[in-house]
Amino acid sequence: MHRSAGFSRLGFVDTNKPTALVTGANKGIGFETARQLAQQGFTVWLGCRDDERGKAAEAALADDGDVRFVQLDVTDPESVTAAANRIGDEAEALDVLVNNAGIAIADGEGFPGAVQLETIRQTFDVNFYGALRVTQEFLPLVRKARAGRIVNVSSTMGSISAALTPGSVGRFPIFAYPASKTLLNSLTAWLAVELGATPIKVNSVCPGFNATDLNNHTGTQHPAEGAKVVVQAATLPADGPSGSFFDANGSVGW
Ligand SMILES: NC(=O)c1ccc[n+]([C@@H]2O[C@H](COP(=O)([O-])OP(=O)(O)OC[C@H]3O[C@@H](n4cnc5c(N)ncnc54)[C@H](OP(=O)(O)O)[C@@H]3O)[C@@H](O)[C@H]2O)c1
């Protein structure tokens, strides 16, 4: 993870400090992931779509380490490019990319026979296309790291095998959200194939059921607990897995 000291275009930087970008970092699991990575000594960019919420998160995490707000709306190509340029100006490489930003829309959700196509489109726009857009934009910077890690924050609800298992906890009468996570898992698998000859590891994780705005705080654990497996995937050793899907208890079926 650690690189040797050197000079950036902006002057001397301590390049021994690993770098991370967490999307959707202003609250919930992303916020707690950013906190834990900062506490481990990472320089953490908080990718947030809203300036005010991003600056508030940066202030709230200031005591935890080196955190830097960067405006980043995963659905806006210009915003993603600008964020990549900014981070590329300040860092020589990106050691960790956490695709965490995600939404779940109640309006128009339902089983495939009833779900509204607009709900699918909006959900995929953030949860799948957003993660893909960010990954494509930041991949050149991740490739510059000694051993990059890409973490896609998925959900057991995106597991097709769980969907087909009667009584599975992930079985809700919805389609847009779980399908968006299934696609995200597909991105994990194919990106791991693409990067198989590099030291970069790409994994999907399920953070468990956390009390956040996403589920109106019905989750059963604090997002700091859910963030632990995200951080685990972000800091995998050289012999860790790639192209895997796991949670705090181990492997999750695709
Ligand atoms: N909570 C759970 O139990 C659970 C379980 C499994 C998986 N997950 C996944 O964990 C991730 C984080 O969810 P959470 O529970 O922490 O939800 P959350 O508290 O609602 O946080 C979601 C984050 O994503 C951001 N976001 C949404 N749209 C965005 C966009 N277009 N561009 C950039 N950021 C955007 C939000 O920013 P704003 O504040 O600006 O809206 C917020 O920072 C999601 O991918 C979710 O699917 C959650």
PDB file of C-alpha atoms and ligand atoms in Angstrom:
ATOM      1  CA  MET A   1       0.000   0.000   0.000  1.00  0.00           C
ATOM      2  CA  HIS A   2       2.743   2.418   0.915  1.00  0.00           C
ATOM      3  CA  ARG A   3       4.745   4.262  -1.676  1.00  0.00           C
ATOM      4  CA  SER A   4       8.048   6.031  -1.346  1.00  0.00           C
ATOM      5  CA  ALA A   5       8.236   9.750  -0.643  1.00  0.00           C
ATOM      6  CA  GLY A   6       8.343  12.087  -3.627  1.00  0.00           C
ATOM      7  CA  PHE A   7       7.098  15.311  -5.163  1.00  0.00           C
ATOM      8  CA  SER A   8       3.638  16.035  -6.525  1.00  0.00           C
ATOM      9  CA  ARG A   9       2.862  18.746  -9.047  1.00  0.00           C
ATOM     10  CA  LEU A  10       1.689  20.903  -6.135  1.00  0.00           C
ATOM     11  CA  GLY A  11       4.880  20.491  -4.106  1.00  0.00           C
ATOM     12  CA  PHE A  12       6.231  18.063  -1.561  1.00  0.00           C
ATOM     13  CA  VAL A  13       3.731  15.507  -0.325  1.00  0.00           C
ATOM     14  CA  ASP A  14       4.091  12.630   2.077  1.00  0.00           C
ATOM     15  CA  THR A  15       3.484   9.858  -0.425  1.00  0.00           C
ATOM     16  CA  ASN A  16       3.987   7.246   2.276  1.00  0.00           C
ATOM     17  CA  LYS A  17       0.396   8.030   3.200  1.00  0.00           C
ATOM     18  CA  PRO A  18      -2.013   5.807   1.244  1.00  0.00           C
ATOM     19  CA  THR A  19      -4.941   7.521  -0.445  1.00  0.00           C
ATOM     20  CA  ALA A  20      -8.617   6.638  -0.679  1.00  0.00           C
ATOM     21  CA  LEU A  21     -11.771   7.967  -2.303  1.00  0.00           C
ATOM     22  CA  VAL A  22     -15.150   7.092  -0.805  1.00  0.00           C
ATOM     23  CA  THR A  23     -18.228   8.087  -2.808  1.00  0.00           C
ATOM     24  CA  GLY A  24     -21.347   9.068  -0.879  1.00  0.00           C
ATOM     25  CA  ALA A  25     -19.171   9.821   2.135  1.00  0.00           C
ATOM     26  CA  ASN A  26     -21.224  12.524   3.820  1.00  0.00           C
ATOM     27  CA  LYS A  27     -23.368  10.127   5.853  1.00  0.00           C
ATOM     28  CA  GLY A  28     -24.176   6.526   6.650  1.00  0.00           C
ATOM     29  CA  ILE A  29     -21.798   3.709   5.762  1.00  0.00           C
ATOM     30  CA  GLY A  30     -19.661   5.930   3.491  1.00  0.00           C
ATOM     31  CA  PHE A  31     -19.072   8.426   6.300  1.00  0.00           C
ATOM     32  CA  GLU A  32     -18.056   5.683   8.741  1.00  0.00           C
ATOM     33  CA  THR A  33     -15.840   4.022   6.113  1.00  0.00           C
ATOM     34  CA  ALA A  34     -14.084   7.348   5.533  1.00  0.00           C
ATOM     35  CA  ARG A  35     -13.631   7.781   9.283  1.00  0.00           C
ATOM     36  CA  GLN A  36     -12.097   4.318   9.724  1.00  0.00           C
ATOM     37  CA  LEU A  37      -9.750   4.718   6.740  1.00  0.00           C
ATOM     38  CA  ALA A  38      -8.667   8.156   8.005  1.00  0.00           C
ATOM     39  CA  GLN A  39      -7.995   6.651  11.443  1.00  0.00           C
ATOM     40  CA  GLN A  40      -5.794   4.044   9.736  1.00  0.00           C
ATOM     41  CA  GLY A  41      -3.669   6.802   8.226  1.00  0.00           C
ATOM     42  CA  PHE A  42      -5.183   7.150   4.765  1.00  0.00           C
ATOM     43  CA  THR A  43      -5.648  10.510   3.122  1.00  0.00           C
ATOM     44  CA  VAL A  44      -9.362  10.175   2.413  1.00  0.00           C
ATOM     45  CA  TRP A  45     -11.283  12.103  -0.201  1.00  0.00           C
ATOM     46  CA  LEU A  46     -14.933  12.408   0.733  1.00  0.00           C
ATOM     47  CA  GLY A  47     -16.826  12.281  -2.556  1.00  0.00           C
ATOM     48  CA  CYS A  48     -20.096  14.111  -1.876  1.00  0.00           C
ATOM     49  CA  ARG A  49     -22.597  15.534  -4.339  1.00  0.00           C
ATOM     50  CA  ASP A  50     -23.682  18.438  -2.145  1.00  0.00           C
ATOM     51  CA  ASP A  51     -21.157  21.140  -1.152  1.00  0.00           C
ATOM     52  CA  GLU A  52     -22.727  21.939   2.187  1.00  0.00           C
ATOM     53  CA  ARG A  53     -23.120  18.302   3.264  1.00  0.00           C
ATOM     54  CA  GLY A  54     -19.607  17.522   2.042  1.00  0.00           C
ATOM     55  CA  LYS A  55     -18.008  20.387   3.960  1.00  0.00           C
ATOM     56  CA  ALA A  56     -19.976  19.440   7.085  1.00  0.00           C
ATOM     57  CA  ALA A  57     -18.675  15.850   6.812  1.00  0.00           C
ATOM     58  CA  GLU A  58     -15.120  17.111   6.313  1.00  0.00           C
ATOM     59  CA  ALA A  59     -15.436  19.226   9.476  1.00  0.00           C
ATOM     60  CA  ALA A  60     -17.004  16.356  11.436  1.00  0.00           C
ATOM     61  CA  LEU A  61     -14.129  14.006  10.525  1.00  0.00           C
ATOM     62  CA  ALA A  62     -11.290  16.524  10.919  1.00  0.00           C
ATOM     63  CA  ASP A  63     -10.152  14.985  14.221  1.00  0.00           C
ATOM     64  CA  ASP A  64     -10.003  11.490  12.688  1.00  0.00           C
ATOM     65  CA  GLY A  65      -7.224  12.262  10.215  1.00  0.00           C
ATOM     66  CA  ASP A  66      -6.583  13.756   6.780  1.00  0.00           C
ATOM     67  CA  VAL A  67     -10.009  14.041   5.107  1.00  0.00           C
ATOM     68  CA  ARG A  68     -10.741  16.231   2.087  1.00  0.00           C
ATOM     69  CA  PHE A  69     -14.146  16.996   0.615  1.00  0.00           C
ATOM     70  CA  VAL A  70     -14.375  16.745  -3.153  1.00  0.00           C
ATOM     71  CA  GLN A  71     -17.597  17.528  -5.032  1.00  0.00           C
ATOM     72  CA  LEU A  72     -18.685  14.342  -6.776  1.00  0.00           C
ATOM     73  CA  ASP A  73     -22.110  13.460  -8.127  1.00  0.00           C
ATOM     74  CA  VAL A  74     -21.761   9.961  -9.549  1.00  0.00           C
ATOM     75  CA  THR A  75     -24.543  10.633 -12.090  1.00  0.00           C
ATOM     76  CA  ASP A  76     -22.829  13.738 -13.494  1.00  0.00           C
ATOM     77  CA  PRO A  77     -19.937  12.993 -15.889  1.00  0.00           C
ATOM     78  CA  GLU A  78     -18.496  16.524 -15.570  1.00  0.00           C
ATOM     79  CA  SER A  79     -18.476  16.302 -11.789  1.00  0.00           C
ATOM     80  CA  VAL A  80     -16.746  12.900 -11.867  1.00  0.00           C
ATOM     81  CA  THR A  81     -14.106  14.128 -14.336  1.00  0.00           C
ATOM     82  CA  ALA A  82     -13.475  17.268 -12.262  1.00  0.00           C
ATOM     83  CA  ALA A  83     -13.065  15.148  -9.108  1.00  0.00           C
ATOM     84  CA  ALA A  84     -10.590  12.848 -10.886  1.00  0.00           C
ATOM     85  CA  ASN A  85      -8.600  15.852 -12.113  1.00  0.00           C
ATOM     86  CA  ARG A  86      -8.527  17.409  -8.631  1.00  0.00           C
ATOM     87  CA  ILE A  87      -7.393  14.202  -6.929  1.00  0.00           C
ATOM     88  CA  GLY A  88      -4.915  13.509  -9.738  1.00  0.00           C
ATOM     89  CA  ASP A  89      -3.430  16.956  -9.095  1.00  0.00           C
ATOM     90  CA  GLU A  90      -3.046  16.337  -5.369  1.00  0.00           C
ATOM     91  CA  ALA A  91      -2.000  12.673  -5.343  1.00  0.00           C
ATOM     92  CA  GLU A  92       0.300  10.518  -7.407  1.00  0.00           C
ATOM     93  CA  ALA A  93      -2.018   7.536  -7.152  1.00  0.00           C
ATOM     94  CA  LEU A  94      -5.256   6.310  -5.644  1.00  0.00           C
ATOM     95  CA  ASP A  95      -4.745   3.248  -3.439  1.00  0.00           C
ATOM     96  CA  VAL A  96      -8.401   2.657  -2.597  1.00  0.00           C
ATOM     97  CA  LEU A  97     -11.618   3.404  -4.468  1.00  0.00           C
ATOM     98  CA  VAL A  98     -14.838   2.706  -2.564  1.00  0.00           C
ATOM     99  CA  ASN A  99     -17.950   2.814  -4.726  1.00  0.00           C
ATOM    100  CA  ASN A 100     -20.400   3.381  -1.883  1.00  0.00           C
ATOM    101  CA  ALA A 101     -22.879   5.990  -3.156  1.00  0.00           C
ATOM    102  CA  GLY A 102     -26.270   4.365  -3.481  1.00  0.00           C
ATOM    103  CA  ILE A 103     -29.990   4.964  -3.401  1.00  0.00           C
ATOM    104  CA  ALA A 104     -33.163   2.970  -2.857  1.00  0.00           C
ATOM    105  CA  ILE A 105     -36.362   4.519  -4.194  1.00  0.00           C
ATOM    106  CA  ALA A 106     -39.655   3.509  -2.585  1.00  0.00           C
ATOM    107  CA  ASP A 107     -41.825   5.150  -5.255  1.00  0.00           C
ATOM    108  CA  GLY A 108     -42.555   2.795  -8.131  1.00  0.00           C
ATOM    109  CA  GLU A 109     -40.620  -0.170  -6.662  1.00  0.00           C
ATOM    110  CA  GLY A 110     -42.117  -3.633  -6.884  1.00  0.00           C
ATOM    111  CA  PHE A 111     -41.671  -7.097  -8.298  1.00  0.00           C
ATOM    112  CA  PRO A 112     -40.764  -7.154 -12.016  1.00  0.00           C
ATOM    113  CA  GLY A 113     -44.431  -7.308 -12.970  1.00  0.00           C
ATOM    114  CA  ALA A 114     -45.172  -4.005 -11.288  1.00  0.00           C
ATOM    115  CA  VAL A 115     -41.967  -1.969 -10.931  1.00  0.00           C
ATOM    116  CA  GLN A 116     -41.915   1.318 -12.825  1.00  0.00           C
ATOM    117  CA  LEU A 117     -39.218   1.556 -15.499  1.00  0.00           C
ATOM    118  CA  GLU A 118     -38.393   5.089 -14.346  1.00  0.00           C
ATOM    119  CA  THR A 119     -37.614   3.736 -10.865  1.00  0.00           C
ATOM    120  CA  ILE A 120     -35.262   1.190 -12.422  1.00  0.00           C
ATOM    121  CA  ARG A 121     -33.610   3.864 -14.552  1.00  0.00           C
ATOM    122  CA  GLN A 122     -33.000   6.236 -11.626  1.00  0.00           C
ATOM    123  CA  THR A 123     -31.755   3.460  -9.348  1.00  0.00           C
ATOM    124  CA  PHE A 124     -29.373   2.050 -11.958  1.00  0.00           C
ATOM    125  CA  ASP A 125     -28.141   5.564 -12.726  1.00  0.00           C
ATOM    126  CA  VAL A 126     -26.620   5.870  -9.233  1.00  0.00           C
ATOM    127  CA  ASN A 127     -26.026   2.287  -8.101  1.00  0.00           C
ATOM    128  CA  PHE A 128     -24.640   0.847 -11.328  1.00  0.00           C
ATOM    129  CA  TYR A 129     -23.813   3.479 -13.965  1.00  0.00           C
ATOM    130  CA  GLY A 130     -22.520   5.779 -11.214  1.00  0.00           C
ATOM    131  CA  ALA A 131     -20.116   3.167  -9.906  1.00  0.00           C
ATOM    132  CA  LEU A 132     -19.017   2.266 -13.455  1.00  0.00           C
ATOM    133  CA  ARG A 133     -18.528   5.927 -14.406  1.00  0.00           C
ATOM    134  CA  VAL A 134     -16.427   6.614 -11.291  1.00  0.00           C
ATOM    135  CA  THR A 135     -14.414   3.424 -11.805  1.00  0.00           C
ATOM    136  CA  GLN A 136     -13.624   4.255 -15.440  1.00  0.00           C
ATOM    137  CA  GLU A 137     -12.622   7.803 -14.556  1.00  0.00           C
ATOM    138  CA  PHE A 138     -10.405   6.821 -11.606  1.00  0.00           C
ATOM    139  CA  LEU A 139      -8.924   3.572 -12.911  1.00  0.00           C
ATOM    140  CA  PRO A 140      -5.828   5.269 -14.394  1.00  0.00           C
ATOM    141  CA  LEU A 141      -5.049   6.699 -10.942  1.00  0.00           C
ATOM    142  CA  VAL A 142      -5.718   3.351  -9.224  1.00  0.00           C
ATOM    143  CA  ARG A 143      -3.358   1.661 -11.705  1.00  0.00           C
ATOM    144  CA  LYS A 144      -0.615   4.026 -10.516  1.00  0.00           C
ATOM    145  CA  ALA A 145      -0.899   2.697  -6.957  1.00  0.00           C
ATOM    146  CA  ARG A 146       1.416  -0.092  -5.903  1.00  0.00           C
ATOM    147  CA  ALA A 147      -1.529  -2.379  -5.055  1.00  0.00           C
ATOM    148  CA  GLY A 148      -4.897  -0.733  -5.689  1.00  0.00           C
ATOM    149  CA  ARG A 149      -8.119  -1.899  -4.070  1.00  0.00           C
ATOM    150  CA  ILE A 150     -11.600  -1.303  -5.506  1.00  0.00           C
ATOM    151  CA  VAL A 151     -14.571  -1.997  -3.253  1.00  0.00           C
ATOM    152  CA  ASN A 152     -18.115  -2.055  -4.559  1.00  0.00           C
ATOM    153  CA  VAL A 153     -20.600  -1.656  -1.721  1.00  0.00           C
ATOM    154  CA  SER A 154     -23.240  -4.150  -2.762  1.00  0.00           C
ATOM    155  CA  SER A 155     -25.962  -5.998  -0.896  1.00  0.00           C
ATOM    156  CA  THR A 156     -27.056  -9.558  -0.272  1.00  0.00           C
ATOM    157  CA  MET A 157     -30.246  -8.372  -1.958  1.00  0.00           C
ATOM    158  CA  GLY A 158     -28.274  -8.360  -5.224  1.00  0.00           C
ATOM    159  CA  SER A 159     -27.501 -12.050  -4.823  1.00  0.00           C
ATOM    160  CA  ILE A 160     -29.461 -14.099  -7.374  1.00  0.00           C
ATOM    161  CA  SER A 161     -28.900 -17.265  -5.370  1.00  0.00           C
ATOM    162  CA  ALA A 162     -30.383 -15.548  -2.285  1.00  0.00           C
ATOM    163  CA  ALA A 163     -33.362 -14.358  -4.346  1.00  0.00           C
ATOM    164  CA  LEU A 164     -34.050 -17.934  -5.399  1.00  0.00           C
ATOM    165  CA  THR A 165     -33.804 -19.257  -1.838  1.00  0.00           C
ATOM    166  CA  PRO A 166     -37.189 -19.390  -0.079  1.00  0.00           C
ATOM    167  CA  GLY A 167     -37.083 -17.582   3.257  1.00  0.00           C
ATOM    168  CA  SER A 168     -33.868 -15.701   2.400  1.00  0.00           C
ATOM    169  CA  VAL A 169     -33.452 -12.441   4.319  1.00  0.00           C
ATOM    170  CA  GLY A 170     -32.840 -10.623   1.039  1.00  0.00           C
ATOM    171  CA  ARG A 171     -36.270 -11.487  -0.379  1.00  0.00           C
ATOM    172  CA  PHE A 172     -38.373  -8.321  -0.557  1.00  0.00           C
ATOM    173  CA  PRO A 173     -41.061  -7.577  -3.166  1.00  0.00           C
ATOM    174  CA  ILE A 174     -38.798  -5.211  -5.069  1.00  0.00           C
ATOM    175  CA  PHE A 175     -36.698  -5.437  -8.222  1.00  0.00           C
ATOM    176  CA  ALA A 176     -34.963  -2.145  -9.097  1.00  0.00           C
ATOM    177  CA  TYR A 177     -32.666  -2.016  -6.053  1.00  0.00           C
ATOM    178  CA  PRO A 178     -31.622  -5.705  -5.985  1.00  0.00           C
ATOM    179  CA  ALA A 179     -31.114  -5.752  -9.769  1.00  0.00           C
ATOM    180  CA  SER A 180     -28.870  -2.669  -9.511  1.00  0.00           C
ATOM    181  CA  LYS A 181     -26.699  -4.541  -7.009  1.00  0.00           C
ATOM    182  CA  THR A 182     -26.653  -7.671  -9.194  1.00  0.00           C
ATOM    183  CA  LEU A 183     -25.266  -5.513 -11.998  1.00  0.00           C
ATOM    184  CA  LEU A 184     -22.752  -3.982  -9.601  1.00  0.00           C
ATOM    185  CA  ASN A 185     -21.635  -7.511  -8.703  1.00  0.00           C
ATOM    186  CA  SER A 186     -21.223  -8.236 -12.390  1.00  0.00           C
ATOM    187  CA  LEU A 187     -18.989  -5.171 -12.635  1.00  0.00           C
ATOM    188  CA  THR A 188     -16.928  -6.566  -9.755  1.00  0.00           C
ATOM    189  CA  ALA A 189     -16.485  -9.908 -11.484  1.00  0.00           C
ATOM    190  CA  TRP A 190     -15.613  -8.547 -14.933  1.00  0.00           C
ATOM    191  CA  LEU A 191     -13.333  -5.823 -13.613  1.00  0.00           C
ATOM    192  CA  ALA A 192     -11.488  -8.449 -11.565  1.00  0.00           C
ATOM    193  CA  VAL A 193     -11.072 -10.451 -14.792  1.00  0.00           C
ATOM    194  CA  GLU A 194      -9.847  -7.370 -16.664  1.00  0.00           C
ATOM    195  CA  LEU A 195      -7.350  -6.540 -13.908  1.00  0.00           C
ATOM    196  CA  GLY A 196      -6.374 -10.133 -13.177  1.00  0.00           C
ATOM    197  CA  ALA A 197      -2.768  -9.640 -14.264  1.00  0.00           C
ATOM    198  CA  THR A 198      -2.333  -6.561 -12.058  1.00  0.00           C
ATOM    199  CA  PRO A 199      -1.975  -6.244  -8.258  1.00  0.00           C
ATOM    200  CA  ILE A 200      -5.372  -4.508  -8.135  1.00  0.00           C
ATOM    201  CA  LYS A 201      -8.106  -6.343  -6.250  1.00  0.00           C
ATOM    202  CA  VAL A 202     -11.804  -5.752  -6.906  1.00  0.00           C
ATOM    203  CA  ASN A 203     -14.477  -7.057  -4.566  1.00  0.00           C
ATOM    204  CA  SER A 204     -18.134  -6.644  -3.663  1.00  0.00           C
ATOM    205  CA  VAL A 205     -19.125  -6.469  -0.017  1.00  0.00           C
ATOM    206  CA  CYS A 206     -22.439  -6.500   1.803  1.00  0.00           C
ATOM    207  CA  PRO A 207     -22.236  -4.258   4.880  1.00  0.00           C
ATOM    208  CA  GLY A 208     -25.158  -5.962   6.650  1.00  0.00           C
ATOM    209  CA  PHE A 209     -28.363  -4.250   7.763  1.00  0.00           C
ATOM    210  CA  ASN A 210     -27.472  -0.786   9.041  1.00  0.00           C
ATOM    211  CA  ALA A 211     -29.615   1.994  10.444  1.00  0.00           C
ATOM    212  CA  THR A 212     -29.249   4.711   7.791  1.00  0.00           C
ATOM    213  CA  ASP A 213     -31.418   7.112   5.808  1.00  0.00           C
ATOM    214  CA  LEU A 214     -31.527   4.518   2.996  1.00  0.00           C
ATOM    215  CA  ASN A 215     -33.863   2.293   5.025  1.00  0.00           C
ATOM    216  CA  ASN A 216     -35.411   4.969   7.275  1.00  0.00           C
ATOM    217  CA  HIS A 217     -33.149   3.765  10.076  1.00  0.00           C
ATOM    218  CA  THR A 218     -34.803   0.352  10.298  1.00  0.00           C
ATOM    219  CA  GLY A 219     -31.388  -1.349  10.151  1.00  0.00           C
ATOM    220  CA  THR A 220     -30.281  -3.340  13.165  1.00  0.00           C
ATOM    221  CA  GLN A 221     -26.663  -2.188  13.449  1.00  0.00           C
ATOM    222  CA  HIS A 222     -24.793   1.114  13.490  1.00  0.00           C
ATOM    223  CA  PRO A 223     -23.207   1.953  10.119  1.00  0.00           C
ATOM    224  CA  ALA A 224     -19.800   1.986  11.855  1.00  0.00           C
ATOM    225  CA  GLU A 225     -20.274  -1.777  12.186  1.00  0.00           C
ATOM    226  CA  GLY A 226     -21.240  -2.127   8.511  1.00  0.00           C
ATOM    227  CA  ALA A 227     -18.227  -0.059   7.447  1.00  0.00           C
ATOM    228  CA  LYS A 228     -15.811  -2.621   8.932  1.00  0.00           C
ATOM    229  CA  VAL A 229     -16.163  -5.109   6.074  1.00  0.00           C
ATOM    230  CA  VAL A 230     -15.808  -2.270   3.549  1.00  0.00           C
ATOM    231  CA  VAL A 231     -12.529  -1.269   5.212  1.00  0.00           C
ATOM    232  CA  GLN A 232     -11.473  -4.927   5.299  1.00  0.00           C
ATOM    233  CA  ALA A 233     -11.927  -5.167   1.516  1.00  0.00           C
ATOM    234  CA  ALA A 234     -10.160  -1.830   1.063  1.00  0.00           C
ATOM    235  CA  THR A 235      -7.088  -3.012   2.977  1.00  0.00           C
ATOM    236  CA  LEU A 236      -6.770  -6.614   1.775  1.00  0.00           C
ATOM    237  CA  PRO A 237      -3.277  -8.077   1.862  1.00  0.00           C
ATOM    238  CA  ALA A 238      -1.525  -9.224  -1.331  1.00  0.00           C
ATOM    239  CA  ASP A 239      -2.846 -12.777  -0.908  1.00  0.00           C
ATOM    240  CA  GLY A 240      -6.447 -11.581  -0.412  1.00  0.00           C
ATOM    241  CA  PRO A 241      -9.257 -12.412  -2.843  1.00  0.00           C
ATOM    242  CA  SER A 242     -10.287 -10.562  -5.990  1.00  0.00           C
ATOM    243  CA  GLY A 243     -13.579 -11.016  -7.838  1.00  0.00           C
ATOM    244  CA  SER A 244     -15.251 -12.084  -4.577  1.00  0.00           C
ATOM    245  CA  PHE A 245     -18.466 -11.164  -2.789  1.00  0.00           C
ATOM    246  CA  PHE A 246     -18.357 -11.285   0.992  1.00  0.00           C
ATOM    247  CA  ASP A 247     -19.817  -9.892   4.189  1.00  0.00           C
ATOM    248  CA  ALA A 248     -18.709  -9.865   7.833  1.00  0.00           C
ATOM    249  CA  ASN A 249     -19.418 -13.595   8.066  1.00  0.00           C
ATOM    250  CA  GLY A 250     -17.587 -14.677   4.929  1.00  0.00           C
ATOM    251  CA  SER A 251     -18.489 -15.494   1.341  1.00  0.00           C
ATOM    252  CA  VAL A 252     -21.895 -14.464  -0.088  1.00  0.00           C
ATOM    253  CA  GLY A 253     -23.336 -16.452  -2.992  1.00  0.00           C
ATOM    254  CA  TRP A 254     -23.649 -14.613  -6.318  1.00  0.00           C
TER     255      TRP A 254
HETATM  256  N1  LIG B   1     -27.988   0.543   4.998  1.00  0.00           N
HETATM  257  C1  LIG B   1     -27.924  -0.750   4.736  1.00  0.00           C
HETATM  258  O1  LIG B   1     -28.400  -1.597   5.534  1.00  0.00           O
HETATM  259  C2  LIG B   1     -27.284  -1.246   3.481  1.00  0.00           C
HETATM  260  C3  LIG B   1     -27.253  -2.628   3.234  1.00  0.00           C
HETATM  261  C4  LIG B   1     -26.618  -3.108   2.093  1.00  0.00           C
HETATM  262  C5  LIG B   1     -26.010  -2.213   1.225  1.00  0.00           C
HETATM  263  N2  LIG B   1     -26.048  -0.855   1.472  1.00  0.00           N
HETATM  264  C6  LIG B   1     -25.389   0.031   0.521  1.00  0.00           C
HETATM  265  O2  LIG B   1     -24.480   0.862   1.229  1.00  0.00           O
HETATM  266  C7  LIG B   1     -24.278   2.075   0.500  1.00  0.00           C
HETATM  267  C8  LIG B   1     -24.438   3.251   1.457  1.00  0.00           C
HETATM  268  O3  LIG B   1     -25.781   3.264   1.904  1.00  0.00           O
HETATM  269  P1  LIG B   1     -26.238   3.874   3.299  1.00  0.00           P
HETATM  270  O4  LIG B   1     -27.102   2.869   3.939  1.00  0.00           O
HETATM  271  O5  LIG B   1     -25.081   4.440   4.021  1.00  0.00           O
HETATM  272  O6  LIG B   1     -27.209   5.022   2.759  1.00  0.00           O
HETATM  273  P2  LIG B   1     -27.305   6.595   3.045  1.00  0.00           P
HETATM  274  O7  LIG B   1     -27.068   6.887   4.479  1.00  0.00           O
HETATM  275  O8  LIG B   1     -28.575   7.013   2.404  1.00  0.00           O
HETATM  276  O9  LIG B   1     -26.059   7.188   2.231  1.00  0.00           O
HETATM  277  C9  LIG B   1     -26.041   7.148   0.838  1.00  0.00           C
HETATM  278  C10 LIG B   1     -24.938   8.070   0.360  1.00  0.00           C
HETATM  279  O10 LIG B   1     -24.915   8.042  -1.080  1.00  0.00           O
HETATM  280  C11 LIG B   1     -24.928   9.388  -1.529  1.00  0.00           C
HETATM  281  N3  LIG B   1     -25.453   9.529  -2.877  1.00  0.00           N
HETATM  282  C12 LIG B   1     -26.690   9.254  -3.348  1.00  0.00           C
HETATM  283  N4  LIG B   1     -26.786   9.600  -4.639  1.00  0.00           N
HETATM  284  C13 LIG B   1     -25.568  10.096  -4.994  1.00  0.00           C
HETATM  285  C14 LIG B   1     -25.021  10.627  -6.176  1.00  0.00           C
HETATM  286  N5  LIG B   1     -25.756  10.739  -7.306  1.00  0.00           N
HETATM  287  N6  LIG B   1     -23.732  11.032  -6.191  1.00  0.00           N
HETATM  288  C15 LIG B   1     -22.979  10.937  -5.068  1.00  0.00           C
HETATM  289  N7  LIG B   1     -23.432  10.479  -3.912  1.00  0.00           N
HETATM  290  C16 LIG B   1     -24.714  10.060  -3.876  1.00  0.00           C
HETATM  291  C17 LIG B   1     -25.745  10.132  -0.499  1.00  0.00           C
HETATM  292  O11 LIG B   1     -25.545  11.528  -0.621  1.00  0.00           O
HETATM  293  P3  LIG B   1     -26.705  12.598  -0.228  1.00  0.00           P
HETATM  294  O12 LIG B   1     -26.657  12.750   1.260  1.00  0.00           O
HETATM  295  O13 LIG B   1     -26.283  13.817  -0.975  1.00  0.00           O
HETATM  296  O14 LIG B   1     -28.015  12.026  -0.705  1.00  0.00           O
HETATM  297  C18 LIG B   1     -25.170   9.529   0.760  1.00  0.00           C
HETATM  298  O15 LIG B   1     -23.938  10.128   1.079  1.00  0.00           O
HETATM  299  C19 LIG B   1     -25.297   2.047  -0.644  1.00  0.00           C
HETATM  300  O16 LIG B   1     -24.646   1.642  -1.826  1.00  0.00           O
HETATM  301  C20 LIG B   1     -26.300   0.999  -0.195  1.00  0.00           C
HETATM  302  O17 LIG B   1     -26.964   0.415  -1.285  1.00  0.00           O
HETATM  303  C21 LIG B   1     -26.677  -0.360   2.572  1.00  0.00           C
END
